[in-house]
PDB file of C-alpha atoms in Angstrom:
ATOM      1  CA  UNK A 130      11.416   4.054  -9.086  1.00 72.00           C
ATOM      2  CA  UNK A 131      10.357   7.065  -7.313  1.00 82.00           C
ATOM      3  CA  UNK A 132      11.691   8.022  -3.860  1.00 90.00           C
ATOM      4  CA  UNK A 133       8.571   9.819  -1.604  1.00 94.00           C
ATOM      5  CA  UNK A 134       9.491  12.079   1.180  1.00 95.00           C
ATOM      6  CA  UNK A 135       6.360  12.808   3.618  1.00 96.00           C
ATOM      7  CA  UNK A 136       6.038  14.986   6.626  1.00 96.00           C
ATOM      8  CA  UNK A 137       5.474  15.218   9.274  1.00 97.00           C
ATOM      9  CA  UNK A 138       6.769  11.636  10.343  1.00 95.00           C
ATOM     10  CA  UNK A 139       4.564  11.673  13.593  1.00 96.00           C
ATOM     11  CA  UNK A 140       2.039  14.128  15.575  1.00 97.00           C
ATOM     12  CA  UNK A 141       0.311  13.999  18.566  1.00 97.00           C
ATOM     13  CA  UNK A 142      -3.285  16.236  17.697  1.00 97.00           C
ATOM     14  CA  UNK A 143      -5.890  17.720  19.929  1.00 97.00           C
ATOM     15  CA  UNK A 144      -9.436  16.720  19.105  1.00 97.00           C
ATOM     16  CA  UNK A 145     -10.684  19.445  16.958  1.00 97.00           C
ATOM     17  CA  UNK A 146      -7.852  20.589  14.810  1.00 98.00           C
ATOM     18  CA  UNK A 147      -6.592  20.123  11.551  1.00 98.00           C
ATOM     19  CA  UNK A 148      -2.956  18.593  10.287  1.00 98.00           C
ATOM     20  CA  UNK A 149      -1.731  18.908   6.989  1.00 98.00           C
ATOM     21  CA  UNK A 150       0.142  16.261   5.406  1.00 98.00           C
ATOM     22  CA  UNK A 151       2.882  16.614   2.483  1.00 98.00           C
ATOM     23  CA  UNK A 152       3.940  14.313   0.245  1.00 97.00           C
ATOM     24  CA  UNK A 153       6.667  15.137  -2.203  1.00 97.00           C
ATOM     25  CA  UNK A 154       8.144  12.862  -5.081  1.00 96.00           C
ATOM     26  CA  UNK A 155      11.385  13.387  -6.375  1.00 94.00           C
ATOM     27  CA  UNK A 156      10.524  13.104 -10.344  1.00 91.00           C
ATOM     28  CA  UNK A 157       7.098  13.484 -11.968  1.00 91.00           C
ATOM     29  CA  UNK A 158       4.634  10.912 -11.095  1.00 89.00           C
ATOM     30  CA  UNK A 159       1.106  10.379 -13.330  1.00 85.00           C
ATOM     31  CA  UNK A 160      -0.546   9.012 -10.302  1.00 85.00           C
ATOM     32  CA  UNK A 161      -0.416  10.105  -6.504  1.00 92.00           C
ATOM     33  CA  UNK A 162      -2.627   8.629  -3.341  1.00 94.00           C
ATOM     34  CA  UNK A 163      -3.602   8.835  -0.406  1.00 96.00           C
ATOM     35  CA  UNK A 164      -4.080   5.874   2.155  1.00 96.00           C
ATOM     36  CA  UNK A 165      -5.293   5.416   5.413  1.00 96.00           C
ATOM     37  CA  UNK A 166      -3.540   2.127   7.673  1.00 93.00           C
ATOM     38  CA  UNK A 167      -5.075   1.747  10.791  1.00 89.00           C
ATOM     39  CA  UNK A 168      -3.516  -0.253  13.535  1.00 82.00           C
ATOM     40  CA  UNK A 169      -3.145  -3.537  12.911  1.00 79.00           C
ATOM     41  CA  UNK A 170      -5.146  -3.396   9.367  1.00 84.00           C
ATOM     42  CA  UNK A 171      -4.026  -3.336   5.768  1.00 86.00           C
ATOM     43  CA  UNK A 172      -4.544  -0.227   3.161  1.00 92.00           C
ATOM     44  CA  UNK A 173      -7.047   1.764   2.456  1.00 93.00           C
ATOM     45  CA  UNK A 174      -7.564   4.359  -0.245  1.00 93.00           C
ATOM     46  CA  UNK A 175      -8.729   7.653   0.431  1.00 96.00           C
ATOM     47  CA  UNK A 176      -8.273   9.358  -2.506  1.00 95.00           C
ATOM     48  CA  UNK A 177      -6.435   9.922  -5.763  1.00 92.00           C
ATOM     49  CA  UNK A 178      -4.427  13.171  -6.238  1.00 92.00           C
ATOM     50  CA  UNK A 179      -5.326  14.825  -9.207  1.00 84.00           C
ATOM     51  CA  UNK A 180      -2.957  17.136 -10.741  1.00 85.00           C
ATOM     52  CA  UNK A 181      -5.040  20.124 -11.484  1.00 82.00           C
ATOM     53  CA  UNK A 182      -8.227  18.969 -10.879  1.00 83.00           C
ATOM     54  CA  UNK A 183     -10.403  17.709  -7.390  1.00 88.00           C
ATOM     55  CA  UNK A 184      -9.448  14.792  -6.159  1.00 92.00           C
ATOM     56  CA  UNK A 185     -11.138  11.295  -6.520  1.00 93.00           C
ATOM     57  CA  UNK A 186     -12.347  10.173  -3.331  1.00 95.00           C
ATOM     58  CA  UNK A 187     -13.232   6.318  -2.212  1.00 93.00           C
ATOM     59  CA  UNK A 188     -16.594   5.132  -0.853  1.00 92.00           C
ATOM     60  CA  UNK A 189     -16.433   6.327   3.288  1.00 95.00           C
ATOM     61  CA  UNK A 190     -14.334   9.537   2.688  1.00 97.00           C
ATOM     62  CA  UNK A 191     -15.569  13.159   1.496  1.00 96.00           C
ATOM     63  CA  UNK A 192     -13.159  16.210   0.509  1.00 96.00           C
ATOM     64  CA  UNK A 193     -14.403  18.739   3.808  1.00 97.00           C
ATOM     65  CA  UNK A 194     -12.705  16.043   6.023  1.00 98.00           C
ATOM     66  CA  UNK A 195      -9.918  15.139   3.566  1.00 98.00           C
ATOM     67  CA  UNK A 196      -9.352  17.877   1.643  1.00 97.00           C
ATOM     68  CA  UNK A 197      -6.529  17.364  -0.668  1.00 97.00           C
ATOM     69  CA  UNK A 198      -4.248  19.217  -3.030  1.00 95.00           C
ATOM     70  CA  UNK A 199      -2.170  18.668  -5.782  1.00 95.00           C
ATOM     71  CA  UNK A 200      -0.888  21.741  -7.310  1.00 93.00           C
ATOM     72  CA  UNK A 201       2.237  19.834  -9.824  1.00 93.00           C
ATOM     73  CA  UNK A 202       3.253  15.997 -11.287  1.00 92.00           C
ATOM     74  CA  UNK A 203       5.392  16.087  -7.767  1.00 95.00           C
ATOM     75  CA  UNK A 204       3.934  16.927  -4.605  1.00 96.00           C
ATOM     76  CA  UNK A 205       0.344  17.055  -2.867  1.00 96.00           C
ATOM     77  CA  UNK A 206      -0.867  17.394   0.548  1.00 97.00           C
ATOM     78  CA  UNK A 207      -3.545  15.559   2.312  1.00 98.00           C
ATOM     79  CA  UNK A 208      -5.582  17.355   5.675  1.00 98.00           C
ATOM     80  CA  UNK A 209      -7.367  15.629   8.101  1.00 98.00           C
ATOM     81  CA  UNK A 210      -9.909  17.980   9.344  1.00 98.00           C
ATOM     82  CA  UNK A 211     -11.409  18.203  12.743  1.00 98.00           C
ATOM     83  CA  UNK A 212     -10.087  15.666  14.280  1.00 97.00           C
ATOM     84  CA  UNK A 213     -11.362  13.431  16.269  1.00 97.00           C
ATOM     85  CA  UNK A 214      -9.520   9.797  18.241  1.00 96.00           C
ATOM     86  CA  UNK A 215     -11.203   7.509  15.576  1.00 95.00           C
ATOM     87  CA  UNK A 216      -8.802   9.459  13.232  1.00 96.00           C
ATOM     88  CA  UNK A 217      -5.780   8.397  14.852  1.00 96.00           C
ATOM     89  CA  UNK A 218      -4.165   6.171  12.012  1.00 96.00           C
ATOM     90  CA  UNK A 219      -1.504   5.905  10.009  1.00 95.00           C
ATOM     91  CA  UNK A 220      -1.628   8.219   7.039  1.00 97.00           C
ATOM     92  CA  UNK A 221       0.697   7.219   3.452  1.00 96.00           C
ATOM     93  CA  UNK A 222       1.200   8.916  -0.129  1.00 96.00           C
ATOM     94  CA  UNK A 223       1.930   6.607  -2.736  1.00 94.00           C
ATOM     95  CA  UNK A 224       2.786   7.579  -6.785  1.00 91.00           C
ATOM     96  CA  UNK A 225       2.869   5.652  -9.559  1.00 84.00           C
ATOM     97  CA  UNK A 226       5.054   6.825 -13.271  1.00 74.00           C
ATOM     98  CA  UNK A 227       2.174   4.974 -15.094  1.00 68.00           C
ATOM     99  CA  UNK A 228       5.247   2.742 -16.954  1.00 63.00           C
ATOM    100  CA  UNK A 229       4.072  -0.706 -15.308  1.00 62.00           C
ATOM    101  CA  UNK A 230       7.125   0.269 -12.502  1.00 65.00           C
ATOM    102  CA  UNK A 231       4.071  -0.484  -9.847  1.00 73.00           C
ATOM    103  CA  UNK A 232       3.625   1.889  -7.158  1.00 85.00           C
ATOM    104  CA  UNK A 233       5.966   3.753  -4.725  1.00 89.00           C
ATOM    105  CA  UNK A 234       5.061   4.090  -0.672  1.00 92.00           C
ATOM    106  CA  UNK A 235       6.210   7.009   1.726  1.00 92.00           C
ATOM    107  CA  UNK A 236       6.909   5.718   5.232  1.00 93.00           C
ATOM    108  CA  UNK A 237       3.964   7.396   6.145  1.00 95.00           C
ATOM    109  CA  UNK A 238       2.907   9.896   9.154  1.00 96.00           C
ATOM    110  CA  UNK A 239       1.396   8.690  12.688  1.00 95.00           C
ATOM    111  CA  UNK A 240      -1.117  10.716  14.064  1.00 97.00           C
ATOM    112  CA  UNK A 241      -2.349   9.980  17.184  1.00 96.00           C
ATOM    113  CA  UNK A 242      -4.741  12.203  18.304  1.00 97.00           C
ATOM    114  CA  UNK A 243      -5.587  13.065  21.662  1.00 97.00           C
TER     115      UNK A 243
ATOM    116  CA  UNK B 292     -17.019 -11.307   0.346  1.00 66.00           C
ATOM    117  CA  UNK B 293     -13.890  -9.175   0.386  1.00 75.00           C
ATOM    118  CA  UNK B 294     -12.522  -8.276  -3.106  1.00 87.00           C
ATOM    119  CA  UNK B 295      -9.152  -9.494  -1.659  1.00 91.00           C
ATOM    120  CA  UNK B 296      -8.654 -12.161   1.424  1.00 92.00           C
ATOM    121  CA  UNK B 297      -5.136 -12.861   2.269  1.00 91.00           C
ATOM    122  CA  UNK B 298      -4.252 -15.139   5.643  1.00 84.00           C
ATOM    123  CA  UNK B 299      -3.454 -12.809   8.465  1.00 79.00           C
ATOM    124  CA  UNK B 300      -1.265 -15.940   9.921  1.00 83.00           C
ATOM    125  CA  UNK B 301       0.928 -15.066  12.062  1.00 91.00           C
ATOM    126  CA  UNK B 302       3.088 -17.322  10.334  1.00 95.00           C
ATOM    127  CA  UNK B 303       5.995 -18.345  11.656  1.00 96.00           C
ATOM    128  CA  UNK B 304       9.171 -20.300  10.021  1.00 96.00           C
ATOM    129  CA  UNK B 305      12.929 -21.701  10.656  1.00 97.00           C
ATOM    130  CA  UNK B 306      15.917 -19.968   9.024  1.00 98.00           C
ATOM    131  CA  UNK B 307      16.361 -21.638   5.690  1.00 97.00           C
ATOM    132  CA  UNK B 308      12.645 -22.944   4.695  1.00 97.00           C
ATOM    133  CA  UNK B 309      11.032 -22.248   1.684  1.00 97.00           C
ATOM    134  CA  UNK B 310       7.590 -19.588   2.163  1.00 97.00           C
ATOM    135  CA  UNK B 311       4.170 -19.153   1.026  1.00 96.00           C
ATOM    136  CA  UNK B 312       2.133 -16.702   1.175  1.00 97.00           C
ATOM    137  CA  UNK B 313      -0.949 -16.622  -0.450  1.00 96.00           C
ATOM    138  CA  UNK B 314      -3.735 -14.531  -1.825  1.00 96.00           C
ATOM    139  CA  UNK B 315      -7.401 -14.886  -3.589  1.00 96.00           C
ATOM    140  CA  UNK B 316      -9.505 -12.506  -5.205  1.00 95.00           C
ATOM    141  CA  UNK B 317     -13.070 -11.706  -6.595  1.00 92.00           C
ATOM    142  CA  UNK B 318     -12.914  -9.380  -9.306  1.00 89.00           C
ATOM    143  CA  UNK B 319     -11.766 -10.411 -12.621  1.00 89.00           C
ATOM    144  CA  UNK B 320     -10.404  -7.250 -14.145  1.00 88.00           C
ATOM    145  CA  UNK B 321      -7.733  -6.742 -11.734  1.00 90.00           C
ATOM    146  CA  UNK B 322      -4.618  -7.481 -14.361  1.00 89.00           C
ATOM    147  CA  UNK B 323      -1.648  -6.067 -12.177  1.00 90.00           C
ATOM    148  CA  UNK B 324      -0.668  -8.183  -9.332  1.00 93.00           C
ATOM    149  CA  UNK B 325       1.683  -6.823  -6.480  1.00 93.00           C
ATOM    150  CA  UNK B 326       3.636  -7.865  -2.985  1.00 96.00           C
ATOM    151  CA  UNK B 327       4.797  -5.331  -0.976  1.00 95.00           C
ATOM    152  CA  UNK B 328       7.080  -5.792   2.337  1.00 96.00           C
ATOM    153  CA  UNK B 329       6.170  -3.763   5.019  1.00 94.00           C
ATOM    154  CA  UNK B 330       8.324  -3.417   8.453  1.00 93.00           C
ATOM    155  CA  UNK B 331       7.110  -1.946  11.220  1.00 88.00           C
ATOM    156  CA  UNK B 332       6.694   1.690  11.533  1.00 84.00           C
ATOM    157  CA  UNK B 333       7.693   1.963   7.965  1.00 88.00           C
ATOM    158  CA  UNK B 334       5.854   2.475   4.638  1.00 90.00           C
ATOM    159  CA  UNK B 335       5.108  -0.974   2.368  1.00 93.00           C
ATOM    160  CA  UNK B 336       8.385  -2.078   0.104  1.00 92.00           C
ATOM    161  CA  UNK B 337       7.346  -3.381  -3.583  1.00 91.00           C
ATOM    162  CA  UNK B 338       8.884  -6.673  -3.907  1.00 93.00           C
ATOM    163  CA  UNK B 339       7.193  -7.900  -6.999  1.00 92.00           C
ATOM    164  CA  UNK B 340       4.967  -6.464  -9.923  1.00 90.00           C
ATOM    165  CA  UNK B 341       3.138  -9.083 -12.506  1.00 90.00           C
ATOM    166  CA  UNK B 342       1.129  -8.283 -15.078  1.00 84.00           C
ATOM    167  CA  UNK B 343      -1.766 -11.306 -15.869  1.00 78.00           C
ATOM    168  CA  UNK B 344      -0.571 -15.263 -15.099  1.00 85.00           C
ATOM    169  CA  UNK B 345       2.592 -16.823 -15.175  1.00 88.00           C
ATOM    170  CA  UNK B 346       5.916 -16.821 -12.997  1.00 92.00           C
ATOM    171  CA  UNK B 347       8.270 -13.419 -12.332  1.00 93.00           C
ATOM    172  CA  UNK B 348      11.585 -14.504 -10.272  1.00 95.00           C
ATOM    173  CA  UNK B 349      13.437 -12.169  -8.630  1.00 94.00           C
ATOM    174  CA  UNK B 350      16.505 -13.610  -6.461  1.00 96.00           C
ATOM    175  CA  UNK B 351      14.826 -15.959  -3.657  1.00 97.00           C
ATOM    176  CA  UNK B 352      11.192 -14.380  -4.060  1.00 97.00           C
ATOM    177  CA  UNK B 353       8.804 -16.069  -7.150  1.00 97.00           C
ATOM    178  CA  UNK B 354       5.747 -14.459  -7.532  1.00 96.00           C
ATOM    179  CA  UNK B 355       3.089 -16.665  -9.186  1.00 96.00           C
ATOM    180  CA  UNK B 356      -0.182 -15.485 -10.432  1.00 96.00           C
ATOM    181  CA  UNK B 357      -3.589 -18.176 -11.813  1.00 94.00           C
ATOM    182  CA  UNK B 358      -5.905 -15.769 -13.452  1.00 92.00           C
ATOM    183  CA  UNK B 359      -8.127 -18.580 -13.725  1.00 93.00           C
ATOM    184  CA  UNK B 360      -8.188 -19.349 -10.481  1.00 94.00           C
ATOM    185  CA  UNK B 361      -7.837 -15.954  -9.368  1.00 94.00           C
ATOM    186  CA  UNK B 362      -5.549 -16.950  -6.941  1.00 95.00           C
ATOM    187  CA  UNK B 363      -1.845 -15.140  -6.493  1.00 96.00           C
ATOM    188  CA  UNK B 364       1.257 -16.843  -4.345  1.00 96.00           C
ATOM    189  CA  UNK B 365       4.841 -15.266  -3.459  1.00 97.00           C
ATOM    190  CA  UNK B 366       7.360 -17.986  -2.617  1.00 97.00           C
ATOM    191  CA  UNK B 367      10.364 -17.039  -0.801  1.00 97.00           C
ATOM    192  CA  UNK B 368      13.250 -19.613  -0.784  1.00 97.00           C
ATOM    193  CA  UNK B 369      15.972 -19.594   2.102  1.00 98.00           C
ATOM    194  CA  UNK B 370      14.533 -17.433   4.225  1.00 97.00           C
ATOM    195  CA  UNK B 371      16.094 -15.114   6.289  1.00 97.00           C
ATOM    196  CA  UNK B 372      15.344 -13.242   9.676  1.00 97.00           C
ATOM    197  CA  UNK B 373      15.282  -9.633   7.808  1.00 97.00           C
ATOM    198  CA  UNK B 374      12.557 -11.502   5.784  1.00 97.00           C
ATOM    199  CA  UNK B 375      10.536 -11.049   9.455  1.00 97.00           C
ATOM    200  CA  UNK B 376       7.681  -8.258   8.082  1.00 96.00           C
ATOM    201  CA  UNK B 377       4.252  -7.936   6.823  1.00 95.00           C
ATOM    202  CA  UNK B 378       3.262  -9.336   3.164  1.00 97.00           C
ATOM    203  CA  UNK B 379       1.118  -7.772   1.385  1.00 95.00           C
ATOM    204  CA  UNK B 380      -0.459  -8.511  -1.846  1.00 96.00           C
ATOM    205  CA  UNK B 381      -1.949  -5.860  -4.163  1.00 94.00           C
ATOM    206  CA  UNK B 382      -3.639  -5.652  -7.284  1.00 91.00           C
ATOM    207  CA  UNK B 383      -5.144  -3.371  -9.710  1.00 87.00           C
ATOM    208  CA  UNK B 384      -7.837  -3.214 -12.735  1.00 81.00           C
ATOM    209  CA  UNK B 385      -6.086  -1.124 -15.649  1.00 72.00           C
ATOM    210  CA  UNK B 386      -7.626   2.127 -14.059  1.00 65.00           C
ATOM    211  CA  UNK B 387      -5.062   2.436 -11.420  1.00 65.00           C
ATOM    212  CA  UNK B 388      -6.520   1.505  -8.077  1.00 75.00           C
ATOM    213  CA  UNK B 389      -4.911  -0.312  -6.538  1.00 85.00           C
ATOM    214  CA  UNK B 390      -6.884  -2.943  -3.115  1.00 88.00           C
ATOM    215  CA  UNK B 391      -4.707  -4.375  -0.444  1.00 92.00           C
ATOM    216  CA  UNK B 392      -5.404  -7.389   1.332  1.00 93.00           C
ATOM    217  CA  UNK B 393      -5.000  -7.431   4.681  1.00 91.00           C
ATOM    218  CA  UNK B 394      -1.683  -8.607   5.164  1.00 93.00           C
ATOM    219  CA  UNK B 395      -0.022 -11.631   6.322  1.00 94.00           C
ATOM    220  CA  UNK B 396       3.025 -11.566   9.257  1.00 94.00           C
ATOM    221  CA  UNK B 397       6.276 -13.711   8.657  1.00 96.00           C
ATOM    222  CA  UNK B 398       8.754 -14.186  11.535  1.00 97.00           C
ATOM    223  CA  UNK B 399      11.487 -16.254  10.249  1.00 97.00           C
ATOM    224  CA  UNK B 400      13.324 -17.338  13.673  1.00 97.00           C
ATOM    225  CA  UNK B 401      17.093 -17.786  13.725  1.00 96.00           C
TER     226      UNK B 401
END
């Protein structure tokens, strides 16, 4: 299965910026999301990664907050915009090959934002 | 009703005994059916990937999945204290999105 590197691991944000996430797989994936954990809380989707095209975003999440990016079959990026405490979470790429392998985690960056 | 519920326990078991873990759904197209292992501070390990109902083994974990029920199980036999972690089931229609329930917490004590 695939191995996913993401960085950063961890930041500490003032309210009000922005932090870019990347997410890079090392073989070509079909598939590539973007989840959300928050403290204590299972999985949520934000969006699917689509190579060459906008991204799919879930019900509670729009692109000028999350704006994502996937420019090849192996890496995309995820930025939380304008941050604010409530976005404090933990933030995890995940890739599938398609081939019924199921799906492949990061280990995900904390934000904490301050 | 949540499209996945899954006992948040925590659930907590002696060296050696047999596990259950246990989720039910709502929507009938999910097809895929998926536990992940999660440790803290890390991203969520796949343990086991099913396709529709029936048994998949793999060492001491059994997955176990009753469309007709829609009701999924992992079973883990002698269990260990690296077993200690967050279960989490998964599943997915054949369009590739994949809902999480919430999780359930094992401690396995020595």
């Amino acid at each position: 299965s695939a191995v996913i590197s993401q960085k950063p691991s961890r930041d500490i944000c003032q309210r009000g910026t922005s932090l870019t996430i990347q997410c890079q797989v090392d073989s070509q994936v079909t598939m590539m999301f973007w989840y959300r954990q928050q403290p204590g809380q299972s999985l949520t989707l934000i969006a699917t990664a689509n190579q060459g095209s906008e991204a799919t975003y879930e019900s509670g999440f729009v692109i000028d907050k999350f704006p994502i990016s996937r420019p090849n079959l192996t890496f995309s990026t995820l930025t939380v915009s304008n941050m604010s405490p409530e976005d404090s979470s933990i933030y995890l790429c995940s890739a599938s090959t398609g081939d019924h392998q199921g799906y492949t985690f990061g280990s995900g960056t904390r934000l904490t934002v301050v | 009703q949540k499209e996945v519920e899954q006992d948040p326990g925590p659930l907590s078991v002696p060296e050696g005994a047999i596990v259950s873990l246990n989720c039910t759904y709502s929507n009938s197209a999910f097809q895929y059916f998926m536990w992940y292992r999660q440790y803290s501070r890390k991203g969520p390990e796949l343990l086991m990937y099913t396709y529709s109902s029936g048994n998949k083994e793999d060492g001491r974990f059994t997955a176990q999945v009753d469309k007709s029920s829609k009701y999924i199980s992992l079973f883990i036999r002698d269990s260990q204290p690296s077993d200690s972690a967050t279960y989490l089931c998964a599943m997915r229609t054949s369009y590739d999105k994949v809902i999480f329930g919430p999780g359930t917490s094992l401690s396995v004590i020595p």
